[in-house]
Structure formats: C-alpha cells, structure tokens
Amino acid sequence: MKSASKRRRQRIKDQTPGGRDYTREQVIERDSVFGECICQMCGGVIDIENEDLQIDHIIPIAEGGSDTFDNVRCTHKLCNITKFM
C-alpha cells in the first residue's frame, strides 16, 4: 500500500510546475513557535508525541492544488477532518 501511495505522490510532484519539495520535519519546523507545533486552523498546540498532527493541503490536490511546501500546513487531526463537514 505504501509503495502505491509513494508512486502517486511522486507522480503528482512530477506534474507540479515550480514550488519546492518538503519533508514533514520542514513543515513542522515552519509552523512551530517556541518549540511547539501550532495548528494552522485553530491556533492550538499540537501534541506531536501522541500523533495528533496531520499535514494538510491548503488547496486540495483534487481541486488543482500542488503538493509543494507552499501549499501544506500543520493541523490537528480533528481540525483537518472536520473542515469538510
């Protein structure tokens, strides 16, 4: 399953003009204040140790968004899930 996901992600990146690739750690570092990761939707502190973190695409890939550093943000799992409800 993971290999299919990696292939899909790489295919999306190959089709994205410009932008820059990112790692999970880079997004966490960018969205951190004083060593604590902040949810970019609600402003609360994210408990990374308990896996409460998700990397969210601001403009979803399904709607033409890119899989680049400029289009992702850190969110709580609950914030990311409930944004579609």
PDB file of N, CA, C and O in Angstrom:
ATOM      1  N   MET A   1       0.825  -1.192   0.000  1.00  0.00           N
ATOM      2  CA  MET A   1       0.000   0.000   0.000  1.00  0.00           C
ATOM      3  C   MET A   1       0.867   1.253   0.000  1.00  0.00           C
ATOM      4  O   MET A   1       0.604   2.180  -0.725  1.00  0.00           O
ATOM      5  N   LYS A   2       1.899   1.254   0.839  1.00  0.00           N
ATOM      6  CA  LYS A   2       2.739   2.439   0.920  1.00  0.00           C
ATOM      7  C   LYS A   2       3.444   2.717  -0.401  1.00  0.00           C
ATOM      8  O   LYS A   2       3.619   3.861  -0.774  1.00  0.00           O
ATOM      9  N   SER A   3       3.838   1.688  -1.107  1.00  0.00           N
ATOM     10  CA  SER A   3       4.542   1.924  -2.369  1.00  0.00           C
ATOM     11  C   SER A   3       3.614   2.550  -3.402  1.00  0.00           C
ATOM     12  O   SER A   3       4.042   3.415  -4.167  1.00  0.00           O
ATOM     13  N   ALA A   4       2.343   2.181  -3.412  1.00  0.00           N
ATOM     14  CA  ALA A   4       1.388   2.799  -4.333  1.00  0.00           C
ATOM     15  C   ALA A   4       1.186   4.267  -3.972  1.00  0.00           C
ATOM     16  O   ALA A   4       1.098   5.131  -4.844  1.00  0.00           O
ATOM     17  N   SER A   5       1.131   4.561  -2.681  1.00  0.00           N
ATOM     18  CA  SER A   5       0.980   5.937  -2.224  1.00  0.00           C
ATOM     19  C   SER A   5       2.203   6.770  -2.603  1.00  0.00           C
ATOM     20  O   SER A   5       2.078   7.911  -3.048  1.00  0.00           O
ATOM     21  N   LYS A   6       3.374   6.206  -2.440  1.00  0.00           N
ATOM     22  CA  LYS A   6       4.605   6.914  -2.809  1.00  0.00           C
ATOM     23  C   LYS A   6       4.652   7.186  -4.305  1.00  0.00           C
ATOM     24  O   LYS A   6       5.056   8.258  -4.735  1.00  0.00           O
ATOM     25  N   ARG A   7       4.236   6.199  -5.109  1.00  0.00           N
ATOM     26  CA  ARG A   7       4.221   6.396  -6.569  1.00  0.00           C
ATOM     27  C   ARG A   7       3.243   7.492  -6.965  1.00  0.00           C
ATOM     28  O   ARG A   7       3.542   8.344  -7.808  1.00  0.00           O
ATOM     29  N   ARG A   8       2.051   7.503  -6.330  1.00  0.00           N
ATOM     30  CA  ARG A   8       1.058   8.532  -6.636  1.00  0.00           C
ATOM     31  C   ARG A   8       1.579   9.912  -6.250  1.00  0.00           C
ATOM     32  O   ARG A   8       1.482  10.864  -7.015  1.00  0.00           O
ATOM     33  N   ARG A   9       2.170   9.992  -5.073  1.00  0.00           N
ATOM     34  CA  ARG A   9       2.716  11.273  -4.612  1.00  0.00           C
ATOM     35  C   ARG A   9       3.827  11.769  -5.543  1.00  0.00           C
ATOM     36  O   ARG A   9       3.888  12.951  -5.872  1.00  0.00           O
ATOM     37  N   GLN A  10       4.700  10.874  -5.970  1.00  0.00           N
ATOM     38  CA  GLN A  10       5.779  11.258  -6.876  1.00  0.00           C
ATOM     39  C   GLN A  10       5.227  11.703  -8.223  1.00  0.00           C
ATOM     40  O   GLN A  10       5.696  12.663  -8.813  1.00  0.00           O
ATOM     41  N   ARG A  11       4.191  11.034  -8.711  1.00  0.00           N
ATOM     42  CA  ARG A  11       3.565  11.422  -9.974  1.00  0.00           C
ATOM     43  C   ARG A  11       2.979  12.837  -9.880  1.00  0.00           C
ATOM     44  O   ARG A  11       3.124  13.644 -10.778  1.00  0.00           O
ATOM     45  N   ILE A  12       2.343  13.146  -8.751  1.00  0.00           N
ATOM     46  CA  ILE A  12       1.784  14.485  -8.536  1.00  0.00           C
ATOM     47  C   ILE A  12       2.898  15.520  -8.504  1.00  0.00           C
ATOM     48  O   ILE A  12       2.797  16.571  -9.124  1.00  0.00           O
ATOM     49  N   LYS A  13       3.992  15.229  -7.794  1.00  0.00           N
ATOM     50  CA  LYS A  13       5.115  16.165  -7.726  1.00  0.00           C
ATOM     51  C   LYS A  13       5.728  16.392  -9.097  1.00  0.00           C
ATOM     52  O   LYS A  13       6.109  17.506  -9.434  1.00  0.00           O
ATOM     53  N   ASP A  14       5.829  15.336  -9.891  1.00  0.00           N
ATOM     54  CA  ASP A  14       6.402  15.464 -11.230  1.00  0.00           C
ATOM     55  C   ASP A  14       5.542  16.355 -12.119  1.00  0.00           C
ATOM     56  O   ASP A  14       6.050  17.011 -13.022  1.00  0.00           O
ATOM     57  N   GLN A  15       4.242  16.397 -11.868  1.00  0.00           N
ATOM     58  CA  GLN A  15       3.329  17.191 -12.685  1.00  0.00           C
ATOM     59  C   GLN A  15       3.173  18.621 -12.169  1.00  0.00           C
ATOM     60  O   GLN A  15       2.549  19.447 -12.818  1.00  0.00           O
ATOM     61  N   THR A  16       3.747  18.933 -11.003  1.00  0.00           N
ATOM     62  CA  THR A  16       3.596  20.255 -10.393  1.00  0.00           C
ATOM     63  C   THR A  16       4.694  21.181 -10.896  1.00  0.00           C
ATOM     64  O   THR A  16       5.869  20.931 -10.653  1.00  0.00           O
ATOM     65  N   PRO A  17       4.304  22.262 -11.581  1.00  0.00           N
ATOM     66  CA  PRO A  17       5.328  23.211 -12.018  1.00  0.00           C
ATOM     67  C   PRO A  17       5.781  24.084 -10.853  1.00  0.00           C
ATOM     68  O   PRO A  17       4.978  24.543 -10.056  1.00  0.00           O
ATOM     69  N   GLY A  18       7.086  24.314 -10.736  1.00  0.00           N
ATOM     70  CA  GLY A  18       7.605  25.193  -9.686  1.00  0.00           C
ATOM     71  C   GLY A  18       7.389  24.629  -8.303  1.00  0.00           C
ATOM     72  O   GLY A  18       7.197  23.439  -8.117  1.00  0.00           O
ATOM     73  N   GLY A  19       7.405  25.512  -7.328  1.00  0.00           N
ATOM     74  CA  GLY A  19       7.230  25.063  -5.951  1.00  0.00           C
ATOM     75  C   GLY A  19       8.454  24.305  -5.488  1.00  0.00           C
ATOM     76  O   GLY A  19       9.387  24.072  -6.244  1.00  0.00           O
ATOM     77  N   ARG A  20       8.461  23.926  -4.242  1.00  0.00           N
ATOM     78  CA  ARG A  20       9.596  23.149  -3.752  1.00  0.00           C
ATOM     79  C   ARG A  20       9.104  21.975  -2.935  1.00  0.00           C
ATOM     80  O   ARG A  20       8.064  22.043  -2.280  1.00  0.00           O
ATOM     81  N   ASP A  21       9.848  20.897  -2.997  1.00  0.00           N
ATOM     82  CA  ASP A  21       9.517  19.708  -2.236  1.00  0.00           C
ATOM     83  C   ASP A  21       9.686  19.995  -0.746  1.00  0.00           C
ATOM     84  O   ASP A  21      10.327  20.967  -0.360  1.00  0.00           O
ATOM     85  N   TYR A  22       9.135  19.153   0.076  1.00  0.00           N
ATOM     86  CA  TYR A  22       9.193  19.353   1.513  1.00  0.00           C
ATOM     87  C   TYR A  22       9.250  18.015   2.217  1.00  0.00           C
ATOM     88  O   TYR A  22       8.912  16.987   1.653  1.00  0.00           O
ATOM     89  N   THR A  23       9.689  18.077   3.450  1.00  0.00           N
ATOM     90  CA  THR A  23       9.606  16.922   4.330  1.00  0.00           C
ATOM     91  C   THR A  23       8.679  17.291   5.481  1.00  0.00           C
ATOM     92  O   THR A  23       8.433  18.470   5.754  1.00  0.00           O
ATOM     93  N   ARG A  24       8.185  16.302   6.158  1.00  0.00           N
ATOM     94  CA  ARG A  24       7.295  16.516   7.302  1.00  0.00           C
ATOM     95  C   ARG A  24       7.986  17.404   8.348  1.00  0.00           C
ATOM     96  O   ARG A  24       7.385  18.314   8.912  1.00  0.00           O
ATOM     97  N   GLU A  25       9.271  17.151   8.577  1.00  0.00           N
ATOM     98  CA  GLU A  25      10.021  17.901   9.575  1.00  0.00           C
ATOM     99  C   GLU A  25      10.122  19.383   9.208  1.00  0.00           C
ATOM    100  O   GLU A  25      10.059  20.252  10.073  1.00  0.00           O
ATOM    101  N   GLN A  26      10.280  19.684   7.920  1.00  0.00           N
ATOM    102  CA  GLN A  26      10.353  21.085   7.484  1.00  0.00           C
ATOM    103  C   GLN A  26       9.041  21.820   7.738  1.00  0.00           C
ATOM    104  O   GLN A  26       9.044  22.977   8.155  1.00  0.00           O
ATOM    105  N   VAL A  27       7.924  21.168   7.497  1.00  0.00           N
ATOM    106  CA  VAL A  27       6.618  21.795   7.724  1.00  0.00           C
ATOM    107  C   VAL A  27       6.401  22.015   9.215  1.00  0.00           C
ATOM    108  O   VAL A  27       5.940  23.088   9.637  1.00  0.00           O
ATOM    109  N   ILE A  28       6.770  21.035  10.037  1.00  0.00           N
ATOM    110  CA  ILE A  28       6.635  21.172  11.486  1.00  0.00           C
ATOM    111  C   ILE A  28       7.497  22.330  11.991  1.00  0.00           C
ATOM    112  O   ILE A  28       7.050  23.151  12.789  1.00  0.00           O
ATOM    113  N   GLU A  29       8.717  22.406  11.499  1.00  0.00           N
ATOM    114  CA  GLU A  29       9.617  23.482  11.928  1.00  0.00           C
ATOM    115  C   GLU A  29       9.055  24.854  11.545  1.00  0.00           C
ATOM    116  O   GLU A  29       9.073  25.792  12.341  1.00  0.00           O
ATOM    117  N   ARG A  30       8.527  24.976  10.344  1.00  0.00           N
ATOM    118  CA  ARG A  30       7.975  26.252   9.884  1.00  0.00           C
ATOM    119  C   ARG A  30       6.762  26.669  10.721  1.00  0.00           C
ATOM    120  O   ARG A  30       6.584  27.848  11.025  1.00  0.00           O
ATOM    121  N   ASP A  31       5.919  25.710  11.099  1.00  0.00           N
ATOM    122  CA  ASP A  31       4.685  26.010  11.820  1.00  0.00           C
ATOM    123  C   ASP A  31       4.844  25.930  13.332  1.00  0.00           C
ATOM    124  O   ASP A  31       3.857  25.854  14.050  1.00  0.00           O
ATOM    125  N   SER A  32       6.077  25.970  13.832  1.00  0.00           N
ATOM    126  CA  SER A  32       6.332  25.905  15.266  1.00  0.00           C
ATOM    127  C   SER A  32       6.667  27.283  15.821  1.00  0.00           C
ATOM    128  O   SER A  32       7.270  28.112  15.154  1.00  0.00           O
ATOM    129  N   VAL A  33       6.250  27.491  17.072  1.00  0.00           N
ATOM    130  CA  VAL A  33       6.569  28.702  17.802  1.00  0.00           C
ATOM    131  C   VAL A  33       7.132  28.281  19.157  1.00  0.00           C
ATOM    132  O   VAL A  33       6.485  27.525  19.890  1.00  0.00           O
ATOM    133  N   PHE A  34       8.325  28.748  19.468  1.00  0.00           N
ATOM    134  CA  PHE A  34       8.987  28.403  20.726  1.00  0.00           C
ATOM    135  C   PHE A  34       9.014  26.897  20.952  1.00  0.00           C
ATOM    136  O   PHE A  34       8.760  26.405  22.051  1.00  0.00           O
ATOM    137  N   GLY A  35       9.278  26.131  19.910  1.00  0.00           N
ATOM    138  CA  GLY A  35       9.424  24.684  20.023  1.00  0.00           C
ATOM    139  C   GLY A  35       8.138  23.882  20.047  1.00  0.00           C
ATOM    140  O   GLY A  35       8.178  22.670  20.168  1.00  0.00           O
ATOM    141  N   GLU A  36       6.995  24.548  19.942  1.00  0.00           N
ATOM    142  CA  GLU A  36       5.722  23.817  19.931  1.00  0.00           C
ATOM    143  C   GLU A  36       5.032  24.023  18.598  1.00  0.00           C
ATOM    144  O   GLU A  36       4.914  25.149  18.114  1.00  0.00           O
ATOM    145  N   CYS A  37       4.580  22.919  18.002  1.00  0.00           N
ATOM    146  CA  CYS A  37       3.897  22.982  16.710  1.00  0.00           C
ATOM    147  C   CYS A  37       2.482  23.531  16.922  1.00  0.00           C
ATOM    148  O   CYS A  37       1.750  23.079  17.796  1.00  0.00           O
ATOM    149  N   ILE A  38       2.107  24.498  16.092  1.00  0.00           N
ATOM    150  CA  ILE A  38       0.825  25.178  16.212  1.00  0.00           C
ATOM    151  C   ILE A  38      -0.094  24.772  15.052  1.00  0.00           C
ATOM    152  O   ILE A  38       0.320  24.788  13.896  1.00  0.00           O
ATOM    153  N   CYS A  39      -1.342  24.440  15.372  1.00  0.00           N
ATOM    154  CA  CYS A  39      -2.341  24.119  14.351  1.00  0.00           C
ATOM    155  C   CYS A  39      -2.644  25.394  13.564  1.00  0.00           C
ATOM    156  O   CYS A  39      -2.988  26.429  14.144  1.00  0.00           O
ATOM    157  N   GLN A  40      -2.542  25.325  12.265  1.00  0.00           N
ATOM    158  CA  GLN A  40      -2.755  26.493  11.416  1.00  0.00           C
ATOM    159  C   GLN A  40      -4.231  26.752  11.133  1.00  0.00           C
ATOM    160  O   GLN A  40      -4.571  27.711  10.455  1.00  0.00           O
ATOM    161  N   MET A  41      -5.109  25.924  11.689  1.00  0.00           N
ATOM    162  CA  MET A  41      -6.550  26.149  11.534  1.00  0.00           C
ATOM    163  C   MET A  41      -7.153  26.743  12.807  1.00  0.00           C
ATOM    164  O   MET A  41      -7.902  27.706  12.742  1.00  0.00           O
ATOM    165  N   CYS A  42      -6.810  26.183  13.987  1.00  0.00           N
ATOM    166  CA  CYS A  42      -7.428  26.659  15.232  1.00  0.00           C
ATOM    167  C   CYS A  42      -6.477  27.438  16.120  1.00  0.00           C
ATOM    168  O   CYS A  42      -6.909  28.116  17.035  1.00  0.00           O
ATOM    169  N   GLY A  43      -5.176  27.324  15.880  1.00  0.00           N
ATOM    170  CA  GLY A  43      -4.191  28.046  16.676  1.00  0.00           C
ATOM    171  C   GLY A  43      -3.749  27.337  17.935  1.00  0.00           C
ATOM    172  O   GLY A  43      -2.944  27.863  18.698  1.00  0.00           O
ATOM    173  N   GLY A  44      -4.253  26.127  18.161  1.00  0.00           N
ATOM    174  CA  GLY A  44      -3.883  25.367  19.359  1.00  0.00           C
ATOM    175  C   GLY A  44      -2.560  24.638  19.176  1.00  0.00           C
ATOM    176  O   GLY A  44      -2.069  24.446  18.072  1.00  0.00           O
ATOM    177  N   VAL A  45      -1.979  24.234  20.297  1.00  0.00           N
ATOM    178  CA  VAL A  45      -0.729  23.472  20.281  1.00  0.00           C
ATOM    179  C   VAL A  45      -1.029  22.027  19.890  1.00  0.00           C
ATOM    180  O   VAL A  45      -1.984  21.426  20.385  1.00  0.00           O
ATOM    181  N   ILE A  46      -0.226  21.474  19.003  1.00  0.00           N
ATOM    182  CA  ILE A  46      -0.403  20.098  18.538  1.00  0.00           C
ATOM    183  C   ILE A  46       0.530  19.179  19.323  1.00  0.00           C
ATOM    184  O   ILE A  46       1.724  19.444  19.422  1.00  0.00           O
ATOM    185  N   ASP A  47      -0.015  18.094  19.857  1.00  0.00           N
ATOM    186  CA  ASP A  47       0.766  17.102  20.579  1.00  0.00           C
ATOM    187  C   ASP A  47       1.332  16.102  19.564  1.00  0.00           C
ATOM    188  O   ASP A  47       0.675  15.130  19.206  1.00  0.00           O
ATOM    189  N   ILE A  48       2.549  16.355  19.134  1.00  0.00           N
ATOM    190  CA  ILE A  48       3.178  15.510  18.115  1.00  0.00           C
ATOM    191  C   ILE A  48       3.458  14.114  18.660  1.00  0.00           C
ATOM    192  O   ILE A  48       3.344  13.124  17.951  1.00  0.00           O
ATOM    193  N   GLU A  49       3.789  14.027  19.938  1.00  0.00           N
ATOM    194  CA  GLU A  49       4.113  12.740  20.566  1.00  0.00           C
ATOM    195  C   GLU A  49       2.952  11.752  20.471  1.00  0.00           C
ATOM    196  O   GLU A  49       3.144  10.559  20.320  1.00  0.00           O
ATOM    197  N   ASN A  50       1.720  12.233  20.575  1.00  0.00           N
ATOM    198  CA  ASN A  50       0.538  11.362  20.525  1.00  0.00           C
ATOM    199  C   ASN A  50      -0.066  11.286  19.130  1.00  0.00           C
ATOM    200  O   ASN A  50      -1.229  10.931  18.965  1.00  0.00           O
ATOM    201  N   GLU A  51       0.710  11.651  18.131  1.00  0.00           N
ATOM    202  CA  GLU A  51       0.300  11.560  16.734  1.00  0.00           C
ATOM    203  C   GLU A  51      -0.995  12.318  16.446  1.00  0.00           C
ATOM    204  O   GLU A  51      -1.862  11.836  15.723  1.00  0.00           O
ATOM    205  N   ASP A  52      -1.108  13.522  16.999  1.00  0.00           N
ATOM    206  CA  ASP A  52      -2.279  14.362  16.766  1.00  0.00           C
ATOM    207  C   ASP A  52      -2.062  15.275  15.558  1.00  0.00           C
ATOM    208  O   ASP A  52      -2.898  16.078  15.221  1.00  0.00           O
ATOM    209  N   LEU A  53      -0.936  15.139  14.879  1.00  0.00           N
ATOM    210  CA  LEU A  53      -0.554  16.022  13.778  1.00  0.00           C
ATOM    211  C   LEU A  53      -0.902  15.428  12.421  1.00  0.00           C
ATOM    212  O   LEU A  53      -0.702  14.239  12.186  1.00  0.00           O
ATOM    213  N   GLN A  54      -1.428  16.280  11.546  1.00  0.00           N
ATOM    214  CA  GLN A  54      -1.585  15.911  10.140  1.00  0.00           C
ATOM    215  C   GLN A  54      -1.063  17.049   9.276  1.00  0.00           C
ATOM    216  O   GLN A  54      -1.213  18.219   9.630  1.00  0.00           O
ATOM    217  N   ILE A  55      -0.463  16.692   8.165  1.00  0.00           N
ATOM    218  CA  ILE A  55      -0.031  17.686   7.193  1.00  0.00           C
ATOM    219  C   ILE A  55      -1.187  17.833   6.207  1.00  0.00           C
ATOM    220  O   ILE A  55      -1.595  16.877   5.566  1.00  0.00           O
ATOM    221  N   ASP A  56      -1.719  19.051   6.121  1.00  0.00           N
ATOM    222  CA  ASP A  56      -2.915  19.340   5.331  1.00  0.00           C
ATOM    223  C   ASP A  56      -2.557  20.155   4.105  1.00  0.00           C
ATOM    224  O   ASP A  56      -1.728  21.061   4.179  1.00  0.00           O
ATOM    225  N   HIS A  57      -3.171  19.841   2.986  1.00  0.00           N
ATOM    226  CA  HIS A  57      -3.030  20.661   1.782  1.00  0.00           C
ATOM    227  C   HIS A  57      -4.038  21.804   1.862  1.00  0.00           C
ATOM    228  O   HIS A  57      -5.226  21.566   2.016  1.00  0.00           O
ATOM    229  N   ILE A  58      -3.567  23.032   1.761  1.00  0.00           N
ATOM    230  CA  ILE A  58      -4.435  24.200   1.856  1.00  0.00           C
ATOM    231  C   ILE A  58      -5.435  24.186   0.703  1.00  0.00           C
ATOM    232  O   ILE A  58      -6.634  24.306   0.908  1.00  0.00           O
ATOM    233  N   ILE A  59      -4.937  24.060  -0.503  1.00  0.00           N
ATOM    234  CA  ILE A  59      -5.794  23.838  -1.670  1.00  0.00           C
ATOM    235  C   ILE A  59      -5.652  22.361  -2.004  1.00  0.00           C
ATOM    236  O   ILE A  59      -4.567  21.915  -2.378  1.00  0.00           O
ATOM    237  N   PRO A  60      -6.711  21.568  -1.839  1.00  0.00           N
ATOM    238  CA  PRO A  60      -6.608  20.118  -2.054  1.00  0.00           C
ATOM    239  C   PRO A  60      -6.094  19.769  -3.446  1.00  0.00           C
ATOM    240  O   PRO A  60      -6.389  20.457  -4.428  1.00  0.00           O
ATOM    241  N   ILE A  61      -5.345  18.709  -3.508  1.00  0.00           N
ATOM    242  CA  ILE A  61      -4.807  18.246  -4.782  1.00  0.00           C
ATOM    243  C   ILE A  61      -5.947  17.941  -5.750  1.00  0.00           C
ATOM    244  O   ILE A  61      -5.855  18.230  -6.935  1.00  0.00           O
ATOM    245  N   ALA A  62      -7.044  17.408  -5.238  1.00  0.00           N
ATOM    246  CA  ALA A  62      -8.203  17.083  -6.079  1.00  0.00           C
ATOM    247  C   ALA A  62      -8.813  18.332  -6.721  1.00  0.00           C
ATOM    248  O   ALA A  62      -9.493  18.244  -7.734  1.00  0.00           O
ATOM    249  N   GLU A  63      -8.563  19.496  -6.128  1.00  0.00           N
ATOM    250  CA  GLU A  63      -9.089  20.743  -6.682  1.00  0.00           C
ATOM    251  C   GLU A  63      -8.013  21.548  -7.396  1.00  0.00           C
ATOM    252  O   GLU A  63      -8.148  22.756  -7.598  1.00  0.00           O
ATOM    253  N   GLY A  64      -6.911  20.899  -7.742  1.00  0.00           N
ATOM    254  CA  GLY A  64      -5.863  21.552  -8.516  1.00  0.00           C
ATOM    255  C   GLY A  64      -4.720  22.111  -7.700  1.00  0.00           C
ATOM    256  O   GLY A  64      -3.834  22.772  -8.238  1.00  0.00           O
ATOM    257  N   GLY A  65      -4.711  21.865  -6.396  1.00  0.00           N
ATOM    258  CA  GLY A  65      -3.618  22.334  -5.550  1.00  0.00           C
ATOM    259  C   GLY A  65      -2.351  21.536  -5.807  1.00  0.00           C
ATOM    260  O   GLY A  65      -2.389  20.428  -6.345  1.00  0.00           O
ATOM    261  N   SER A  66      -1.232  22.097  -5.426  1.00  0.00           N
ATOM    262  CA  SER A  66       0.043  21.414  -5.649  1.00  0.00           C
ATOM    263  C   SER A  66       0.509  20.729  -4.371  1.00  0.00           C
ATOM    264  O   SER A  66       0.100  21.094  -3.271  1.00  0.00           O
ATOM    265  N   ASP A  67       1.361  19.756  -4.528  1.00  0.00           N
ATOM    266  CA  ASP A  67       1.947  19.054  -3.393  1.00  0.00           C
ATOM    267  C   ASP A  67       3.320  19.652  -3.133  1.00  0.00           C
ATOM    268  O   ASP A  67       4.346  19.017  -3.327  1.00  0.00           O
ATOM    269  N   THR A  68       3.335  20.933  -2.742  1.00  0.00           N
ATOM    270  CA  THR A  68       4.572  21.657  -2.509  1.00  0.00           C
ATOM    271  C   THR A  68       4.552  22.287  -1.122  1.00  0.00           C
ATOM    272  O   THR A  68       3.511  22.381  -0.474  1.00  0.00           O
ATOM    273  N   PHE A  69       5.697  22.746  -0.689  1.00  0.00           N
ATOM    274  CA  PHE A  69       5.883  23.337   0.632  1.00  0.00           C
ATOM    275  C   PHE A  69       4.947  24.516   0.876  1.00  0.00           C
ATOM    276  O   PHE A  69       4.460  24.711   1.991  1.00  0.00           O
ATOM    277  N   ASP A  70       4.676  25.293  -0.144  1.00  0.00           N
ATOM    278  CA  ASP A  70       3.828  26.483  -0.001  1.00  0.00           C
ATOM    279  C   ASP A  70       2.346  26.147   0.135  1.00  0.00           C
ATOM    280  O   ASP A  70       1.554  27.027   0.460  1.00  0.00           O
ATOM    281  N   ASN A  71       1.960  24.913  -0.126  1.00  0.00           N
ATOM    282  CA  ASN A  71       0.550  24.538  -0.097  1.00  0.00           C
ATOM    283  C   ASN A  71       0.211  23.556   1.018  1.00  0.00           C
ATOM    284  O   ASN A  71      -0.831  22.919   0.994  1.00  0.00           O
ATOM    285  N   VAL A  72       1.096  23.408   1.996  1.00  0.00           N
ATOM    286  CA  VAL A  72       0.823  22.497   3.110  1.00  0.00           C
ATOM    287  C   VAL A  72       0.949  23.231   4.435  1.00  0.00           C
ATOM    288  O   VAL A  72       1.600  24.271   4.526  1.00  0.00           O
ATOM    289  N   ARG A  73       0.278  22.683   5.457  1.00  0.00           N
ATOM    290  CA  ARG A  73       0.317  23.270   6.790  1.00  0.00           C
ATOM    291  C   ARG A  73       0.081  22.176   7.820  1.00  0.00           C
ATOM    292  O   ARG A  73      -0.456  21.114   7.507  1.00  0.00           O
ATOM    293  N   CYS A  74       0.469  22.454   9.071  1.00  0.00           N
ATOM    294  CA  CYS A  74       0.239  21.532  10.178  1.00  0.00           C
ATOM    295  C   CYS A  74      -1.148  21.783  10.762  1.00  0.00           C
ATOM    296  O   CYS A  74      -1.543  22.926  10.953  1.00  0.00           O
ATOM    297  N   THR A  75      -1.878  20.703  11.028  1.00  0.00           N
ATOM    298  CA  THR A  75      -3.187  20.814  11.668  1.00  0.00           C
ATOM    299  C   THR A  75      -3.376  19.660  12.645  1.00  0.00           C
ATOM    300  O   THR A  75      -2.702  18.643  12.561  1.00  0.00           O
ATOM    301  N   HIS A  76      -4.318  19.849  13.582  1.00  0.00           N
ATOM    302  CA  HIS A  76      -4.767  18.734  14.411  1.00  0.00           C
ATOM    303  C   HIS A  76      -5.519  17.758  13.500  1.00  0.00           C
ATOM    304  O   HIS A  76      -6.116  18.179  12.508  1.00  0.00           O
ATOM    305  N   LYS A  77      -5.527  16.497  13.849  1.00  0.00           N
ATOM    306  CA  LYS A  77      -6.313  15.521  13.087  1.00  0.00           C
ATOM    307  C   LYS A  77      -7.774  15.935  13.041  1.00  0.00           C
ATOM    308  O   LYS A  77      -8.404  15.928  11.996  1.00  0.00           O
ATOM    309  N   LEU A  78      -8.315  16.319  14.193  1.00  0.00           N
ATOM    310  CA  LEU A  78      -9.731  16.679  14.274  1.00  0.00           C
ATOM    311  C   LEU A  78     -10.048  17.914  13.423  1.00  0.00           C
ATOM    312  O   LEU A  78     -11.065  17.948  12.728  1.00  0.00           O
ATOM    313  N   CYS A  79      -9.184  18.916  13.467  1.00  0.00           N
ATOM    314  CA  CYS A  79      -9.404  20.123  12.645  1.00  0.00           C
ATOM    315  C   CYS A  79      -9.418  19.772  11.159  1.00  0.00           C
ATOM    316  O   CYS A  79     -10.253  20.255  10.399  1.00  0.00           O
ATOM    317  N   ASN A  80      -8.484  18.929  10.754  1.00  0.00           N
ATOM    318  CA  ASN A  80      -8.388  18.547   9.346  1.00  0.00           C
ATOM    319  C   ASN A  80      -9.606  17.738   8.905  1.00  0.00           C
ATOM    320  O   ASN A  80     -10.128  17.931   7.819  1.00  0.00           O
ATOM    321  N   ILE A  81     -10.078  16.841   9.754  1.00  0.00           N
ATOM    322  CA  ILE A  81     -11.232  16.006   9.413  1.00  0.00           C
ATOM    323  C   ILE A  81     -12.514  16.833   9.362  1.00  0.00           C
ATOM    324  O   ILE A  81     -13.333  16.680   8.462  1.00  0.00           O
ATOM    325  N   THR A  82     -12.706  17.734  10.327  1.00  0.00           N
ATOM    326  CA  THR A  82     -13.968  18.472  10.417  1.00  0.00           C
ATOM    327  C   THR A  82     -14.073  19.626   9.439  1.00  0.00           C
ATOM    328  O   THR A  82     -15.155  20.181   9.284  1.00  0.00           O
ATOM    329  N   LYS A  83     -13.007  19.987   8.748  1.00  0.00           N
ATOM    330  CA  LYS A  83     -13.107  21.105   7.807  1.00  0.00           C
ATOM    331  C   LYS A  83     -14.025  20.766   6.625  1.00  0.00           C
ATOM    332  O   LYS A  83     -14.512  21.659   5.961  1.00  0.00           O
ATOM    333  N   PHE A  84     -14.268  19.512   6.381  1.00  0.00           N
ATOM    334  CA  PHE A  84     -15.132  19.115   5.268  1.00  0.00           C
ATOM    335  C   PHE A  84     -16.575  18.915   5.700  1.00  0.00           C
ATOM    336  O   PHE A  84     -17.430  18.639   4.895  1.00  0.00           O
ATOM    337  N   MET A  85     -16.864  19.007   6.979  1.00  0.00           N
ATOM    338  CA  MET A  85     -18.223  18.758   7.470  1.00  0.00           C
ATOM    339  C   MET A  85     -19.013  20.046   7.538  1.00  0.00           C
ATOM    340  O   MET A  85     -18.591  21.096   7.569  1.00  0.00           O
TER     341      MET A  85
END
